[in-house]
């Protein structure tokens, strides 16, 4: 038995076994011992990462696949595995990104309270999804590709539905399931045509006869549609905002950072190995399909993101936009095993950097809560710069990196992709991409402006007393002192104490806080408090309660889920050389 | 582990002191800070003495390669420290004078709140300056160059609570920045022309046209673009005008006197401001290739010498007068470089660092004794109260004045002899049929010699106003004088700093402060021996291999020319000194703190350079602001963002948003549509179709 080949898929195997262990643990552990699960899951991800590092591939960037038929010599299990799961730089870097995303997702989940009913299942599913993504990123033939893709999809459907108290969670799972089934159907149909034309499961297979080329092209085209769906590219993008928004935020992290990386890895493999052999005379039309999809994705993602009022939804659209930038890397990438290394390296760098920034931004959304809810609208972010300066700084870094602001990593990622595309002559795409980046600054910077620029609500607005929400705002003393802006952080700190802990915000709570109002040192605050006291019972919702301070005991985990990506965004921007062979190839 | 492996410790000792005082200043306490920050420079100095004695003995260059520093593509810069004869001379000056001034500072800053911060910066400066001097290539030299600039900024604004001091620091930084840009461009051009940053290799390539492998002895020709050399030299000279306070960038130096007096002595008299001269001497072989650029250098130097000397005639602030004198003396050194007398310039650099540092230290003692007063018309009569200080100051001032046999006479004379040598060698030549250069250098020689008289005049005036005559610092007049100072110095030095205890009567000169001043005055007196003692032609002979010799193979000036020049300078110096003696000692004239007007005001305000720069700078800024506003408001904001770009994107977003209905059947329909589109695209492709 040749065990060498197992090293290639060892990380995935560890994740699967670990998933089983975690599921079992979830059954036997008592509720109080729940914190063991995240620790165990993180350990398993760590072991997997260590195995990945140990089996880091050498020089091959995209391994040329063997176009021939089955492995004939018996007892060559290792060879079979190596053929089905090529180990190359593309797979390794995509896997690293996936594991990073899984770790951040687990940390964010540990810091939030969503997996309260069946934590074992949740963690097992995350690990299985990660395993599927690792396998997906290194699938070399149709069978392993389909299986790993389905492993990812099915686990994710379940994960999306895991937050049962929120109806949006179930809705997003259902939408994802229906749309995803259609996507898989396209893919499987495409694979059937592909197999019919080539008689081989290998991605590098050649048509059996020259006249089958058209059949092969149709098969590849439908497969491409399936992959574009997974990556969230136009016109297969519409599930993205609904699913990203409805899913529990840690799951969104896993999807945005992890699945995107795996999907792009397999897409790159198909574009580089399959399309050239199948296309023949259709070379240019492949490029045209990718070109159109990329252009559409950039335009749709950025334009619609401009119009969003929910930050989470804005981030989802921004994810679509970044899919468009990533597709640029694949447009016009020439076939063959060596030459596309540069473009693919740029794409992988982009995937990692985007994954870190998106994971961190979604992490901020899941960590910070007002009144028991995640921050949703832009207004919810107002004043965050004063209330949680470190978190706000991290969020600002994510936004700037996503915009592509030097010297953060996002800038160099965009630069690498645009530079290579220019070298290939894709001027129109690059111009669109750059202009779209400028437009994207409008919605990214809006978050920063909300966090730092605007008061939670202006004093004059409050004094007018016109909107009922104003009164609710006055019912939180921390709000007043913060919004007055003159009392400084000390006032905000002391003032927010009574307002904290009101997770469910009973009606009486507002009145109780209003009584404590004179504590607030700002004279304007007392005046507003009087107004607030009068109408305190009228209204008890709105985006204006104090930040929740009674975070779960594991909130440090969620903070890590923000700080680690922030550090990554800064460090890999300032010292890109730390990414080793990835950078050296760009 | 020979001495050669240890030379990196010379700059490292003070840098370690910087870390020690900077990070653990509070824990060390004043005594600990004093011990660390004076002890480590002493170690550097001792090591430097060892290195110099080795070099003087063998003449070899000591080099230490500390590994790769910058590597990007073909460009590679290594962290090489090198001690040859030129840097050896500088090492002794920097480490020696630096150590003395560190010791002086322990007394001067005794009561300052920022004691540890001060010594941290001072140590950082010393380390950076030693790094600059020992740098084996231009990039490393530039790093040291920038670091000393930073220290200068930090120490000028040391008492940053006062707005004027912070502004003076900023001004120094900005004007240095202009020069630094020139230096940087010069470095890049050098790399472009020679393909290396290493100054020794540049020299080898420039002089021999190739590189000789030190191991195999094989000669390899290196193509170098020598046509760039004049441009390189000009750019580098721009850098030197910034750091060494030459026309037109000199205006920062008088304001730099806002820093503590020991800082003025160390950074703004003895060492940092001479970095430009050191750099030109280091690259003297490049300058020697371009007589035209050297003429420019010499002209600027002579003009600066005259300007500084004229400005020093009327200054009433005790430190500003010395600052103007520094500008003037730096002008002499630049004149020497421009005349090809590089070793004479270095000689003058050494002696100047002695007597000017001594003068500043004496000024510091006087200021200390008078409780922070800096206005010379309000001083006087300190001779009786502080005889030792007076002695040191008088000797140093006479050395500055160029009275034989003190050191200043010999070093300045060497420069003037070099200039005269150019007059004699630069007859009409094929490149210069009219003998224009010879005429120019003759003019410069005359200017330099005339300037000697001015130098002697202001030097004697300075001593007379501070130490001789009646004591004018009586309480009643002191108030007036104080008020006048506040008017007179404006943005520059200030009166009361609260850093020393008032009423610590004069006469009680602390030994830690007096000893360095006296030691430096002693060196200023005997510095002339540098010209004679060491075997083989004194300092000039010592430096002979390290800097370029006389340009164009000009012969050494004849003995007759030598004697003539010496006699002329001595006569001019005595003339100036006598005139000053007559005005300020015999007749006891005391100038007003601020000259009323006329030519005196022109000199007092340094020819109104500041006002012109202010007006020009403001005009340029206003223009730039208008342009930016127009582009930003109308073109970017209005046209692009609001109309074309933002509006379009917003409308598109609005339309597309409506396609996002939220119903999953619509999504599925679009997906199928997309898949069909892809297939159609493939079927319609040229030559295709299943």
mmCIF file with all atom_site columns, N, CA, C and O in Angstrom, chain B residues 615-635:
data_model
loop_
_atom_site.group_PDB
_atom_site.id
_atom_site.type_symbol
_atom_site.label_atom_id
_atom_site.label_alt_id
_atom_site.label_comp_id
_atom_site.label_asym_id
_atom_site.label_entity_id
_atom_site.label_seq_id
_atom_site.pdbx_PDB_ins_code
_atom_site.Cartn_x
_atom_site.Cartn_y
_atom_site.Cartn_z
_atom_site.occupancy
_atom_site.B_iso_or_equiv
_atom_site.pdbx_formal_charge
_atom_site.auth_seq_id
_atom_site.auth_comp_id
_atom_site.auth_asym_id
_atom_site.auth_atom_id
_atom_site.pdbx_PDB_model_num
ATOM 1  N N  . UNK B 1 615 ? 7.206   85.330 1.884   1.00 0.00 ? 615 UNK B N  1
ATOM 2  C CA . UNK B 1 615 ? 6.292   85.861 0.885   1.00 0.00 ? 615 UNK B CA 1
ATOM 3  C C  . UNK B 1 615 ? 6.167   84.912 -0.295  1.00 0.00 ? 615 UNK B C  1
ATOM 4  O O  . UNK B 1 615 ? 5.066   84.587 -0.749  1.00 0.00 ? 615 UNK B O  1
ATOM 5  N N  . UNK B 1 616 ? 7.325   84.403 -0.763  1.00 0.00 ? 616 UNK B N  1
ATOM 6  C CA . UNK B 1 616 ? 7.289   83.508 -1.922  1.00 0.00 ? 616 UNK B CA 1
ATOM 7  C C  . UNK B 1 616 ? 6.535   82.234 -1.576  1.00 0.00 ? 616 UNK B C  1
ATOM 8  O O  . UNK B 1 616 ? 5.691   81.749 -2.338  1.00 0.00 ? 616 UNK B O  1
ATOM 9  N N  . UNK B 1 617 ? 6.836   81.690 -0.395  1.00 0.00 ? 617 UNK B N  1
ATOM 10 C CA . UNK B 1 617 ? 6.168   80.460 0.000   1.00 0.00 ? 617 UNK B CA 1
ATOM 11 C C  . UNK B 1 617 ? 4.669   80.657 0.090   1.00 0.00 ? 617 UNK B C  1
ATOM 12 O O  . UNK B 1 617 ? 3.891   79.832 -0.396  1.00 0.00 ? 617 UNK B O  1
ATOM 13 N N  . UNK B 1 618 ? 4.280   81.776 0.674   1.00 0.00 ? 618 UNK B N  1
ATOM 14 C CA . UNK B 1 618 ? 2.846   82.020 0.811   1.00 0.00 ? 618 UNK B CA 1
ATOM 15 C C  . UNK B 1 618 ? 2.193   82.150 -0.559  1.00 0.00 ? 618 UNK B C  1
ATOM 16 O O  . UNK B 1 618 ? 1.113   81.603 -0.795  1.00 0.00 ? 618 UNK B O  1
ATOM 17 N N  . UNK B 1 619 ? 2.888   82.835 -1.463  1.00 0.00 ? 619 UNK B N  1
ATOM 18 C CA . UNK B 1 619 ? 2.309   83.009 -2.797  1.00 0.00 ? 619 UNK B CA 1
ATOM 19 C C  . UNK B 1 619 ? 2.145   81.668 -3.487  1.00 0.00 ? 619 UNK B C  1
ATOM 20 O O  . UNK B 1 619 ? 1.092   81.361 -4.065  1.00 0.00 ? 619 UNK B O  1
ATOM 21 N N  . UNK B 1 620 ? 3.182   80.832 -3.400  1.00 0.00 ? 620 UNK B N  1
ATOM 22 C CA . UNK B 1 620 ? 3.108   79.515 -4.043  1.00 0.00 ? 620 UNK B CA 1
ATOM 23 C C  . UNK B 1 620 ? 1.977   78.699 -3.444  1.00 0.00 ? 620 UNK B C  1
ATOM 24 O O  . UNK B 1 620 ? 1.201   78.043 -4.151  1.00 0.00 ? 620 UNK B O  1
ATOM 25 N N  . UNK B 1 621 ? 1.871   78.756 -2.108  1.00 0.00 ? 621 UNK B N  1
ATOM 26 C CA . UNK B 1 621 ? 0.822   77.971 -1.458  1.00 0.00 ? 621 UNK B CA 1
ATOM 27 C C  . UNK B 1 621 ? -0.552  78.445 -1.879  1.00 0.00 ? 621 UNK B C  1
ATOM 28 O O  . UNK B 1 621 ? -1.446  77.638 -2.121  1.00 0.00 ? 621 UNK B O  1
ATOM 29 N N  . UNK B 1 622 ? -0.696  79.771 -1.966  1.00 0.00 ? 622 UNK B N  1
ATOM 30 C CA . UNK B 1 622 ? -2.009  80.278 -2.362  1.00 0.00 ? 622 UNK B CA 1
ATOM 31 C C  . UNK B 1 622 ? -2.365  79.802 -3.764  1.00 0.00 ? 622 UNK B C  1
ATOM 32 O O  . UNK B 1 622 ? -3.485  79.374 -4.032  1.00 0.00 ? 622 UNK B O  1
ATOM 33 N N  . UNK B 1 623 ? -1.361  79.854 -4.645  1.00 0.00 ? 623 UNK B N  1
ATOM 34 C CA . UNK B 1 623 ? -1.598  79.414 -6.018  1.00 0.00 ? 623 UNK B CA 1
ATOM 35 C C  . UNK B 1 623 ? -1.986  77.944 -6.039  1.00 0.00 ? 623 UNK B C  1
ATOM 36 O O  . UNK B 1 623 ? -2.969  77.543 -6.683  1.00 0.00 ? 623 UNK B O  1
ATOM 37 N N  . UNK B 1 624 ? -1.225  77.129 -5.308  1.00 0.00 ? 624 UNK B N  1
ATOM 38 C CA . UNK B 1 624 ? -1.499  75.696 -5.299  1.00 0.00 ? 624 UNK B CA 1
ATOM 39 C C  . UNK B 1 624 ? -2.884  75.423 -4.732  1.00 0.00 ? 624 UNK B C  1
ATOM 40 O O  . UNK B 1 624 ? -3.620  74.574 -5.221  1.00 0.00 ? 624 UNK B O  1
ATOM 41 N N  . UNK B 1 625 ? -3.229  76.189 -3.719  1.00 0.00 ? 625 UNK B N  1
ATOM 42 C CA . UNK B 1 625 ? -4.524  75.972 -3.091  1.00 0.00 ? 625 UNK B CA 1
ATOM 43 C C  . UNK B 1 625 ? -5.652  76.265 -4.095  1.00 0.00 ? 625 UNK B C  1
ATOM 44 O O  . UNK B 1 625 ? -6.596  75.500 -4.222  1.00 0.00 ? 625 UNK B O  1
ATOM 45 N N  . UNK B 1 626 ? -5.477  77.378 -4.816  1.00 0.00 ? 626 UNK B N  1
ATOM 46 C CA . UNK B 1 626 ? -6.489  77.716 -5.793  1.00 0.00 ? 626 UNK B CA 1
ATOM 47 C C  . UNK B 1 626 ? -6.627  76.639 -6.854  1.00 0.00 ? 626 UNK B C  1
ATOM 48 O O  . UNK B 1 626 ? -7.733  76.216 -7.188  1.00 0.00 ? 626 UNK B O  1
ATOM 49 N N  . UNK B 1 627 ? -5.488  76.149 -7.325  1.00 0.00 ? 627 UNK B N  1
ATOM 50 C CA . UNK B 1 627 ? -5.520  75.111 -8.357  1.00 0.00 ? 627 UNK B CA 1
ATOM 51 C C  . UNK B 1 627 ? -6.206  73.860 -7.841  1.00 0.00 ? 627 UNK B C  1
ATOM 52 O O  . UNK B 1 627 ? -7.068  73.280 -8.499  1.00 0.00 ? 627 UNK B O  1
ATOM 53 N N  . UNK B 1 628 ? -5.793  73.437 -6.635  1.00 0.00 ? 628 UNK B N  1
ATOM 54 C CA . UNK B 1 628 ? -6.361  72.210 -6.076  1.00 0.00 ? 628 UNK B CA 1
ATOM 55 C C  . UNK B 1 628 ? -7.858  72.368 -5.898  1.00 0.00 ? 628 UNK B C  1
ATOM 56 O O  . UNK B 1 628 ? -8.624  71.455 -6.201  1.00 0.00 ? 628 UNK B O  1
ATOM 57 N N  . UNK B 1 629 ? -8.246  73.524 -5.410  1.00 0.00 ? 629 UNK B N  1
ATOM 58 C CA . UNK B 1 629 ? -9.664  73.747 -5.184  1.00 0.00 ? 629 UNK B CA 1
ATOM 59 C C  . UNK B 1 629 ? -10.429 73.632 -6.496  1.00 0.00 ? 629 UNK B C  1
ATOM 60 O O  . UNK B 1 629 ? -11.462 72.969 -6.569  1.00 0.00 ? 629 UNK B O  1
ATOM 61 N N  . UNK B 1 630 ? -9.871  74.268 -7.536  1.00 0.00 ? 630 UNK B N  1
ATOM 62 C CA . UNK B 1 630 ? -10.560 74.251 -8.814  1.00 0.00 ? 630 UNK B CA 1
ATOM 63 C C  . UNK B 1 630 ? -10.704 72.821 -9.307  1.00 0.00 ? 630 UNK B C  1
ATOM 64 O O  . UNK B 1 630 ? -11.792 72.373 -9.688  1.00 0.00 ? 630 UNK B O  1
ATOM 65 N N  . UNK B 1 631 ? -9.593  72.075 -9.269  1.00 0.00 ? 631 UNK B N  1
ATOM 66 C CA . UNK B 1 631 ? -9.643  70.701 -9.762  1.00 0.00 ? 631 UNK B CA 1
ATOM 67 C C  . UNK B 1 631 ? -10.581 69.869 -8.916  1.00 0.00 ? 631 UNK B C  1
ATOM 68 O O  . UNK B 1 631 ? -11.414 69.107 -9.419  1.00 0.00 ? 631 UNK B O  1
ATOM 69 N N  . UNK B 1 632 ? -10.474 70.043 -7.596  1.00 0.00 ? 632 UNK B N  1
ATOM 70 C CA . UNK B 1 632 ? -11.229 69.184 -6.695  1.00 0.00 ? 632 UNK B CA 1
ATOM 71 C C  . UNK B 1 632 ? -12.716 69.489 -6.759  1.00 0.00 ? 632 UNK B C  1
ATOM 72 O O  . UNK B 1 632 ? -13.533 68.603 -6.956  1.00 0.00 ? 632 UNK B O  1
ATOM 73 N N  . UNK B 1 633 ? -13.038 70.770 -6.613  1.00 0.00 ? 633 UNK B N  1
ATOM 74 C CA . UNK B 1 633 ? -14.446 71.124 -6.517  1.00 0.00 ? 633 UNK B CA 1
ATOM 75 C C  . UNK B 1 633 ? -15.170 70.946 -7.829  1.00 0.00 ? 633 UNK B C  1
ATOM 76 O O  . UNK B 1 633 ? -16.207 70.308 -7.902  1.00 0.00 ? 633 UNK B O  1
ATOM 77 N N  . UNK B 1 634 ? -14.549 71.513 -8.883  1.00 0.00 ? 634 UNK B N  1
ATOM 78 C CA . UNK B 1 634 ? -15.288 71.562 -10.143 1.00 0.00 ? 634 UNK B CA 1
ATOM 79 C C  . UNK B 1 634 ? -15.140 70.252 -10.893 1.00 0.00 ? 634 UNK B C  1
ATOM 80 O O  . UNK B 1 634 ? -16.121 69.597 -11.248 1.00 0.00 ? 634 UNK B O  1
ATOM 81 N N  . UNK B 1 635 ? -13.886 69.825 -11.088 1.00 0.00 ? 635 UNK B N  1
ATOM 82 C CA . UNK B 1 635 ? -13.675 68.688 -11.966 1.00 0.00 ? 635 UNK B CA 1
ATOM 83 C C  . UNK B 1 635 ? -14.044 67.385 -11.259 1.00 0.00 ? 635 UNK B C  1
ATOM 84 O O  . UNK B 1 635 ? -14.878 66.618 -11.729 1.00 0.00 ? 635 UNK B O  1
#
